[in-house]
Amino acid sequence: MIITAMRNWRPEPGDLLEWRPTEQARAVADAAPVEADPPTFLQQTHVRGFLAKQQRGGPHRAFLGVTTEVEGDLDEDALTRALTSYVHRHDGLHTFFSAAGPAIVRHRIDSTAIDFEVHNAGALEQTDAFADYIHHRFENDATSIRWPGFAFGAVRRPGSFTIYYGCDHAFSDGASQVLALSELVDRYRAEVDGSEPSVYTSAPTGGFPDYACTEHALAQAHTAESPELAEWLQIFESHGSTMPAFALDLGLAPSETAPVRPVEFDLLDTAGTDAFDAVCKAAGGKLISGIYAALAITDYELAGRPEYYGMSVLNSRDVGNYALSQGWFCNFAPVAFRTADASSFRELMPLAHEGHLRSKRLARVPVQAVIMALLASGASAEEVAKSPHMLSYIDFRWFPGVGSTPYEKGLLFTGEGETANASMWINRDHSHLYFGSQTPDTPQARNELSRYHEHLHRVIAAVARDGDYAIPRSTVVDEGLILARHNN
């Protein structure tokens, strides 16, 4: 399983099959009542953004997708049963959203009405034509304002088939997509073989609407006296009351965006990854802490930043029985630590690890509580609403299905719209440590990002090869000038 650009998904020709709700299920969904409990903050923000973009006539790109190859002739009935039982298991997938004045509300379909049927959408004869087809499918079906909020289908050919699942971000995240693929394949195999699904597929899980209630309660519990919230605000204010931004100038004006240009490359092979991991542990941290240290060194050497300041994407599944659930279980927290006081990677590692652990602790504060506190502290609404520069890290070695052919052939991707950031996805599996980013497609951004990515690669490779990396002291410049440049 790897995260890659959507354009790298090129299934072999075959018959295009689409699973859609039955006419009766669709009628029940269209009349689904409003629930009293609200969506999560991220869901509300996401749906408002979707509706605003829809009014402007813009394309829907806020979806995630996953696909793999399965050996054997496709059994349509078995896959229909697998999909239906999968949706029954996850009650967040029984819902969709609408606007009720300024509020975003959740609707829930009666679970007894959930039913799907397969439709033949014609033949895929040229692989190049698939991109247009699947973009249209995801844009129209994988949305938050109509049930089921996902698009499921297959490309059938003799002896094998491609399976795919694209879901609106309101109902999913990266981990959920990986879990969805493993569960759907496992359920399908069980239906074909007449066996029982694995414990990962059949174990009880918490529902995302319940998680939304938990999140709202946690947000209300974090007041101005909350130590985690106070520490969050202190980090924000000590960095000029600005959200983290990429270290180099990408050539975009404030609020300007550009079409996405995907970037991806290998950082280390298996042996190199193990070596880098060993250095990180010997220096008092973990691999993810080492990644932060390498980023900090790159920011320091290329931009003169004396302190690393970034935003971490962390999962929030540990507030209940949500380890195997489907939903958007994400929160965000700052990572900040001094770089200028260290003379080497190993010397920086304890600081990076402390910054990482603090970020995990601060992620206990739901994002809506943070935003309200930031605004109450006098931070500008424009800065608070700005999308920060973020890092996501996933270790794909620990998901259900790892080692199986469908899992190892799996691809995970996101929609590609416009961006002003160069946020990063750095991931590990049994084969390598690799890098991905969705970057602005402008000449200046391409030049600056190429320089940045090459330097980051060199730092990580040197640590894996030599066991350390010396931080040149000649990089040090006037910190007041650096802070002023960073805040602007």
XYZ file of C-alpha atoms in Angstrom:
488
model
C 0.000 0.000 0.000
C 1.388 3.367 -0.998
C 0.134 6.929 -1.201
C 0.591 8.239 -4.714
C -0.819 10.713 -7.220
C -4.177 9.830 -8.708
C -2.689 10.026 -12.217
C -0.561 6.950 -11.443
C -3.685 4.779 -11.242
C -3.978 3.161 -14.666
C -6.004 -0.068 -14.541
C -5.947 -2.523 -17.408
C -8.936 -2.473 -19.821
C -12.133 -4.269 -18.893
C -15.830 -3.820 -18.138
C -16.698 -0.838 -15.931
C -19.017 -1.857 -13.095
C -20.629 0.588 -10.669
C -22.376 -0.238 -7.400
C -25.176 2.196 -6.627
C -28.063 2.290 -4.124
C -31.206 0.540 -5.245
C -34.130 2.752 -6.216
C -35.864 1.935 -2.919
C -32.748 2.737 -0.870
C -32.340 6.019 -2.737
C -35.958 6.995 -2.010
C -35.503 6.289 1.710
C -32.261 8.292 1.744
C -33.866 11.267 0.018
C -36.422 11.413 2.850
C -33.924 10.797 5.665
C -34.642 12.978 8.720
C -32.278 15.424 10.391
C -30.472 14.210 13.495
C -30.306 16.375 16.591
C -26.585 15.854 17.220
C -24.293 18.053 15.117
C -21.514 16.958 12.755
C -17.912 17.452 13.790
C -16.310 20.843 13.297
C -14.213 19.553 10.382
C -17.314 18.108 8.724
C -19.207 21.385 9.085
C -16.315 23.407 7.670
C -15.836 20.911 4.862
C -19.505 20.924 3.821
C -19.664 24.733 3.878
C -16.629 24.812 1.630
C -18.163 22.247 -0.700
C -21.426 24.196 -0.999
C -19.597 27.481 -1.600
C -17.482 25.907 -4.322
C -20.555 24.313 -5.868
C -22.212 27.725 -6.075
C -19.144 29.105 -7.855
C -19.242 26.228 -10.327
C -15.905 24.834 -9.174
C -15.042 21.126 -9.385
C -15.259 18.850 -6.349
C -11.786 17.588 -5.429
C -12.166 17.017 -1.665
C -12.284 13.252 -1.861
C -9.968 10.347 -1.120
C -9.663 7.145 -3.092
C -8.151 3.708 -2.783
C -7.772 0.899 -5.304
C -6.132 -2.479 -5.773
C -6.020 -5.546 -7.994
C -7.743 -8.807 -7.030
C -6.996 -12.173 -8.610
C -9.783 -14.428 -9.863
C -12.998 -13.866 -11.800
C -15.268 -11.275 -10.216
C -18.359 -12.605 -8.417
C -20.771 -9.653 -8.623
C -23.237 -10.993 -6.059
C -20.473 -11.690 -3.547
C -19.057 -8.190 -3.961
C -22.544 -6.692 -3.588
C -23.011 -8.529 -0.298
C -19.526 -7.490 0.836
C -20.223 -3.820 0.124
C -23.637 -3.930 1.815
C -22.305 -5.561 4.992
C -19.381 -3.110 5.058
C -21.721 -0.095 4.960
C -23.973 -1.657 7.604
C -20.983 -1.953 9.948
C -20.072 1.758 9.823
C -22.970 4.007 10.741
C -21.098 7.152 9.710
C -21.659 5.857 6.174
C -25.426 5.920 6.778
C -25.366 9.715 6.797
C -25.125 12.811 4.620
C -25.387 16.578 5.201
C -27.361 19.627 4.220
C -27.478 23.317 5.114
C -30.245 24.521 7.412
C -29.729 28.268 7.290
C -26.240 28.925 8.640
C -26.045 25.494 10.256
C -24.865 22.223 8.718
C -27.038 19.291 9.765
C -26.714 15.545 9.484
C -29.295 13.201 7.959
C -29.317 9.456 8.636
C -30.833 6.781 6.425
C -32.704 3.908 8.058
C -30.118 1.117 8.130
C -32.686 -1.513 7.136
C -33.078 0.243 3.773
C -29.365 0.078 2.867
C -29.055 -1.947 -0.317
C -26.931 -1.792 -3.463
C -27.027 -3.135 -6.993
C -24.463 -3.320 -9.768
C -24.665 -1.447 -13.085
C -22.578 -2.036 -16.191
C -21.181 1.332 -17.341
C -19.614 0.051 -20.537
C -16.143 -1.050 -21.521
C -12.811 0.546 -20.713
C -10.836 -0.010 -23.900
C -8.092 2.602 -23.503
C -6.430 3.158 -20.160
C -5.942 6.866 -20.887
C -9.721 7.334 -20.934
C -10.083 6.044 -17.388
C -8.896 9.284 -15.743
C -11.796 11.302 -17.182
C -14.282 8.592 -16.249
C -13.181 8.221 -12.638
C -12.869 11.962 -12.034
C -16.461 12.359 -13.203
C -17.580 9.462 -11.012
C -15.912 10.774 -7.864
C -16.940 14.384 -8.440
C -20.597 13.449 -8.805
C -21.011 10.511 -6.413
C -18.384 10.919 -3.664
C -19.950 14.020 -2.126
C -21.094 14.967 1.355
C -24.592 16.219 0.484
C -26.139 13.030 -0.863
C -26.118 9.463 0.409
C -24.027 7.302 0.228
C -21.149 9.804 -0.031
C -18.866 7.362 -1.804
C -18.340 5.787 -5.214
C -17.627 2.072 -5.402
C -16.836 0.089 -8.502
C -14.665 -2.368 -10.377
C -12.985 -2.970 -13.704
C -13.689 -6.588 -14.628
C -11.591 -8.731 -16.948
C -11.042 -12.482 -17.262
C -9.028 -13.820 -14.332
C -8.785 -10.595 -12.320
C -10.432 -7.283 -11.514
C -9.661 -3.826 -10.187
C -11.637 -2.647 -7.180
C -11.926 1.005 -6.121
C -13.554 3.043 -3.383
C -13.675 6.855 -3.474
C -15.141 8.722 -0.529
C -15.856 12.341 0.328
C -13.424 13.590 2.960
C -16.339 14.286 5.323
C -16.650 10.530 5.853
C -13.062 9.377 5.617
C -9.355 9.963 6.165
C -6.181 8.224 5.024
C -6.304 5.482 7.641
C -10.003 4.892 6.974
C -9.296 4.399 3.283
C -6.675 1.747 4.008
C -9.033 0.025 6.445
C -11.881 0.206 3.919
C -9.880 -1.537 1.226
C -8.744 -4.315 3.561
C -12.258 -4.814 4.906
C -13.955 -4.867 1.505
C -11.480 -7.412 0.121
C -11.746 -9.522 3.288
C -15.535 -9.489 3.177
C -15.512 -10.374 -0.504
C -13.168 -13.330 0.058
C -15.380 -14.537 2.904
C -18.473 -14.332 0.691
C -16.771 -16.248 -2.149
C -15.276 -18.911 0.143
C -18.216 -19.208 2.510
C -15.893 -18.455 5.428
C -16.081 -16.013 8.308
C -14.529 -12.547 7.918
C -11.438 -11.821 10.001
C -11.734 -10.361 13.486
C -10.591 -6.992 12.109
C -13.553 -7.007 9.764
C -16.204 -8.261 12.172
C -15.221 -6.752 15.546
C -17.575 -4.100 16.968
C -16.530 -0.534 16.242
C -17.611 2.886 17.420
C -19.701 4.958 15.024
C -18.573 8.323 13.732
C -21.742 10.186 14.830
C -20.927 9.029 18.375
C -17.383 10.293 17.902
C -18.794 13.683 16.867
C -20.662 13.908 20.177
C -17.508 12.938 22.071
C -15.490 15.576 20.226
C -17.995 18.320 21.005
C -17.951 17.344 24.693
C -14.139 17.408 24.725
C -14.130 20.829 23.078
C -16.470 22.231 25.723
C -14.290 20.754 28.472
C -11.217 22.696 27.289
C -11.518 26.179 28.758
C -8.981 28.995 28.946
C -7.574 27.285 32.055
C -6.831 24.067 30.187
C -3.023 23.560 30.233
C -2.982 22.000 26.748
C -4.963 24.886 25.292
C -2.786 27.463 27.047
C 0.326 25.780 25.665
C -1.200 25.717 22.155
C -1.830 29.458 22.369
C 1.655 30.146 23.722
C 3.274 28.396 20.746
C 1.041 30.274 18.306
C 1.686 33.668 19.900
C 5.444 33.083 20.157
C 5.511 32.688 16.388
C 3.937 36.036 15.649
C 0.351 34.719 15.949
C 0.703 33.069 12.552
C -0.008 29.573 11.347
C 2.997 27.507 10.200
C 4.092 28.288 6.651
C 6.541 26.646 4.268
C 10.122 27.773 4.857
C 10.751 29.130 1.345
C 8.892 31.735 -0.714
C 6.679 29.932 -3.219
C 5.922 33.131 -5.103
C 2.219 33.369 -4.267
C 0.459 36.475 -3.016
C -1.590 36.276 0.210
C -4.728 34.146 -0.369
C -3.493 33.189 -3.848
C -3.577 29.525 -4.876
C -2.323 27.586 -7.868
C -3.204 24.229 -9.441
C -1.717 21.249 -7.624
C 1.498 19.653 -8.865
C 2.065 16.266 -7.165
C 5.630 15.502 -6.092
C 6.776 12.100 -4.879
C 10.074 10.296 -4.490
C 11.797 7.633 -2.395
C 13.821 8.822 0.577
C 15.351 5.496 1.673
C 15.165 1.824 0.754
C 14.493 -0.895 3.354
C 18.059 -1.060 4.672
C 18.382 2.715 4.704
C 15.074 3.124 6.540
C 16.113 0.604 9.181
C 19.448 2.404 9.585
C 17.769 5.813 9.922
C 15.303 4.355 12.446
C 18.181 2.905 14.480
C 19.985 6.262 14.600
C 16.799 7.994 15.743
C 16.243 5.500 18.560
C 19.886 5.605 19.649
C 19.643 9.398 19.845
C 16.601 9.250 22.106
C 13.690 9.482 19.687
C 11.675 7.693 17.039
C 11.663 7.722 13.255
C 8.970 10.405 13.135
C 11.078 12.565 15.480
C 13.992 12.097 13.092
C 11.854 13.305 10.222
C 11.048 16.469 12.165
C 14.754 16.929 12.946
C 15.634 16.575 9.242
C 12.949 19.083 8.300
C 14.215 21.477 10.955
C 17.769 21.209 9.647
C 16.568 21.843 6.105
C 14.537 24.879 7.215
C 17.583 26.154 9.126
C 20.135 25.665 6.359
C 17.996 26.916 3.470
C 15.919 29.621 5.164
C 17.898 30.420 8.316
C 15.044 29.509 10.627
C 16.430 29.102 14.161
C 13.337 27.167 15.265
C 11.232 24.560 13.567
C 7.524 25.412 13.501
C 5.121 23.118 11.703
C 1.710 21.540 12.016
C 1.272 17.821 12.617
C -1.704 15.772 11.434
C -2.537 13.231 14.136
C -5.274 10.627 14.397
C -7.869 11.009 17.156
C -9.215 7.449 17.264
C -8.048 6.851 20.833
C -10.994 8.667 22.447
C -13.165 5.560 22.056
C -13.506 2.249 20.220
C -12.624 3.756 16.855
C -9.431 1.926 15.837
C -11.203 0.138 12.961
C -13.954 2.687 12.309
C -14.675 4.693 9.175
C -14.614 8.472 9.531
C -12.523 11.629 9.634
C -10.529 10.963 12.804
C -7.962 13.744 12.536
C -6.724 16.579 14.647
C -3.915 19.085 14.278
C -1.273 20.366 16.659
C 1.886 22.464 16.348
C 5.393 21.038 16.504
C 7.996 23.579 17.635
C 11.569 23.251 18.890
C 14.887 25.102 18.683
C 17.271 24.119 15.883
C 19.964 26.776 16.233
C 21.237 25.444 19.580
C 22.166 22.023 18.146
C 25.345 21.212 16.257
C 24.249 17.888 14.800
C 21.277 15.684 13.998
C 21.919 13.506 17.059
C 22.094 16.570 19.279
C 18.846 17.886 17.809
C 16.972 14.591 18.146
C 15.915 14.918 21.822
C 14.501 18.383 21.088
C 12.637 17.110 18.031
C 11.300 14.163 20.008
C 10.122 16.440 22.797
C 8.393 18.616 20.197
C 6.695 15.561 18.713
C 5.495 14.288 22.105
C 4.168 17.739 22.990
C 2.297 17.822 19.683
C 0.621 14.513 20.529
C -0.383 15.903 23.904
C -1.749 19.133 22.422
C -3.754 17.152 19.861
C -6.089 16.176 22.695
C -7.649 19.618 22.246
C -10.264 19.501 19.465
C -9.603 21.984 16.696
C -12.807 23.965 17.321
C -11.707 24.717 20.897
C -8.351 25.919 19.581
C -9.925 28.188 16.972
C -12.322 29.766 19.466
C -9.460 30.361 21.897
C -7.250 31.860 19.182
C -9.979 34.271 18.125
C -10.713 35.176 21.751
C -7.009 35.951 22.254
C -7.144 38.577 19.505
C -5.666 36.583 16.640
C -6.870 37.708 13.233
C -9.674 35.666 11.724
C -7.790 35.599 8.420
C -4.703 34.036 10.011
C -6.724 31.539 12.051
C -8.628 30.429 8.945
C -5.439 30.039 6.903
C -4.516 26.509 5.897
C -1.212 25.726 7.672
C 1.825 23.917 6.339
C 1.380 20.343 7.590
C 3.153 17.015 7.894
C 1.412 13.642 7.917
C 3.200 10.380 8.698
C 1.713 6.882 8.278
C 3.421 3.558 8.923
C 1.667 1.140 6.586
C 3.252 -1.935 8.167
C 0.614 -2.222 10.891
C -2.747 -2.217 9.090
C -5.026 -5.242 8.670
C -4.302 -7.038 5.409
C -0.591 -6.177 5.317
C 1.365 -8.805 3.405
C -1.586 -9.875 1.248
C -1.411 -9.273 -2.504
C -4.349 -6.820 -2.611
C -2.857 -4.798 0.251
C 0.619 -4.657 -1.232
C -0.780 -3.634 -4.628
C -3.028 -0.992 -3.094
C -2.872 2.687 -4.048
C -4.185 5.538 -1.905
C -4.697 8.998 -3.403
C -6.552 12.270 -2.932
C -8.297 14.705 -5.225
C -6.112 17.405 -6.738
C -7.467 20.944 -6.807
C -5.539 24.102 -5.931
C -3.173 24.902 -3.083
C -0.990 27.618 -1.581
C 0.969 25.141 0.545
C 3.511 22.408 0.093
C 2.316 20.120 2.885
C 4.061 16.765 3.101
C 3.137 13.110 3.429
C 6.086 10.988 4.546
C 5.246 7.302 4.868
C 6.889 4.003 5.669
C 6.235 0.421 4.631
C 8.316 -2.756 4.462
C 10.005 -1.579 1.268
C 10.929 2.040 1.794
C 10.484 5.465 3.340
C 8.974 7.800 0.765
C 7.854 11.366 0.319
C 4.772 12.929 -1.242
C 3.465 16.466 -1.531
C 0.805 18.467 -3.335
C 2.556 21.679 -4.362
C 1.632 24.858 -6.273
C 2.395 24.460 -9.969
C 4.235 27.730 -10.568
C 7.814 28.265 -11.841
C 9.056 29.762 -8.574
C 7.393 27.077 -6.473
C 8.876 24.334 -8.655
C 12.381 25.792 -8.330
C 12.219 26.396 -4.583
C 10.604 23.052 -3.827
C 13.139 21.166 -5.919
C 15.909 22.795 -3.894
C 14.145 22.058 -0.612
C 13.285 18.434 -1.396
C 16.799 17.643 -2.600
C 18.297 19.091 0.582
C 15.887 17.186 2.817
C 16.730 13.984 0.933
C 20.453 14.593 1.440
C 20.053 15.144 5.181
C 18.042 11.955 5.706
C 20.340 9.894 3.470
C 23.426 11.181 5.303
C 21.982 10.246 8.694
C 21.153 6.745 7.458
C 24.604 6.338 5.896
C 26.860 8.076 8.423
C 24.855 7.917 11.634
C 24.762 11.699 12.045
C 24.653 15.031 10.208
C 26.640 18.113 11.209
C 24.699 21.389 11.253
C 26.992 24.121 9.878
C 27.293 27.028 12.295
C 27.804 29.440 9.401
C 24.066 29.176 8.810
C 23.345 31.354 11.852
C 22.089 34.833 10.969
C 20.320 37.569 12.846
C 17.299 35.937 14.522
C 15.285 39.150 14.638
C 15.547 39.410 10.876
C 14.572 35.751 10.490
C 11.509 36.133 12.723
C 10.393 39.239 10.849
C 10.800 37.413 7.532
C 8.911 34.384 8.862
C 6.004 36.440 10.199
C 5.635 38.269 6.894
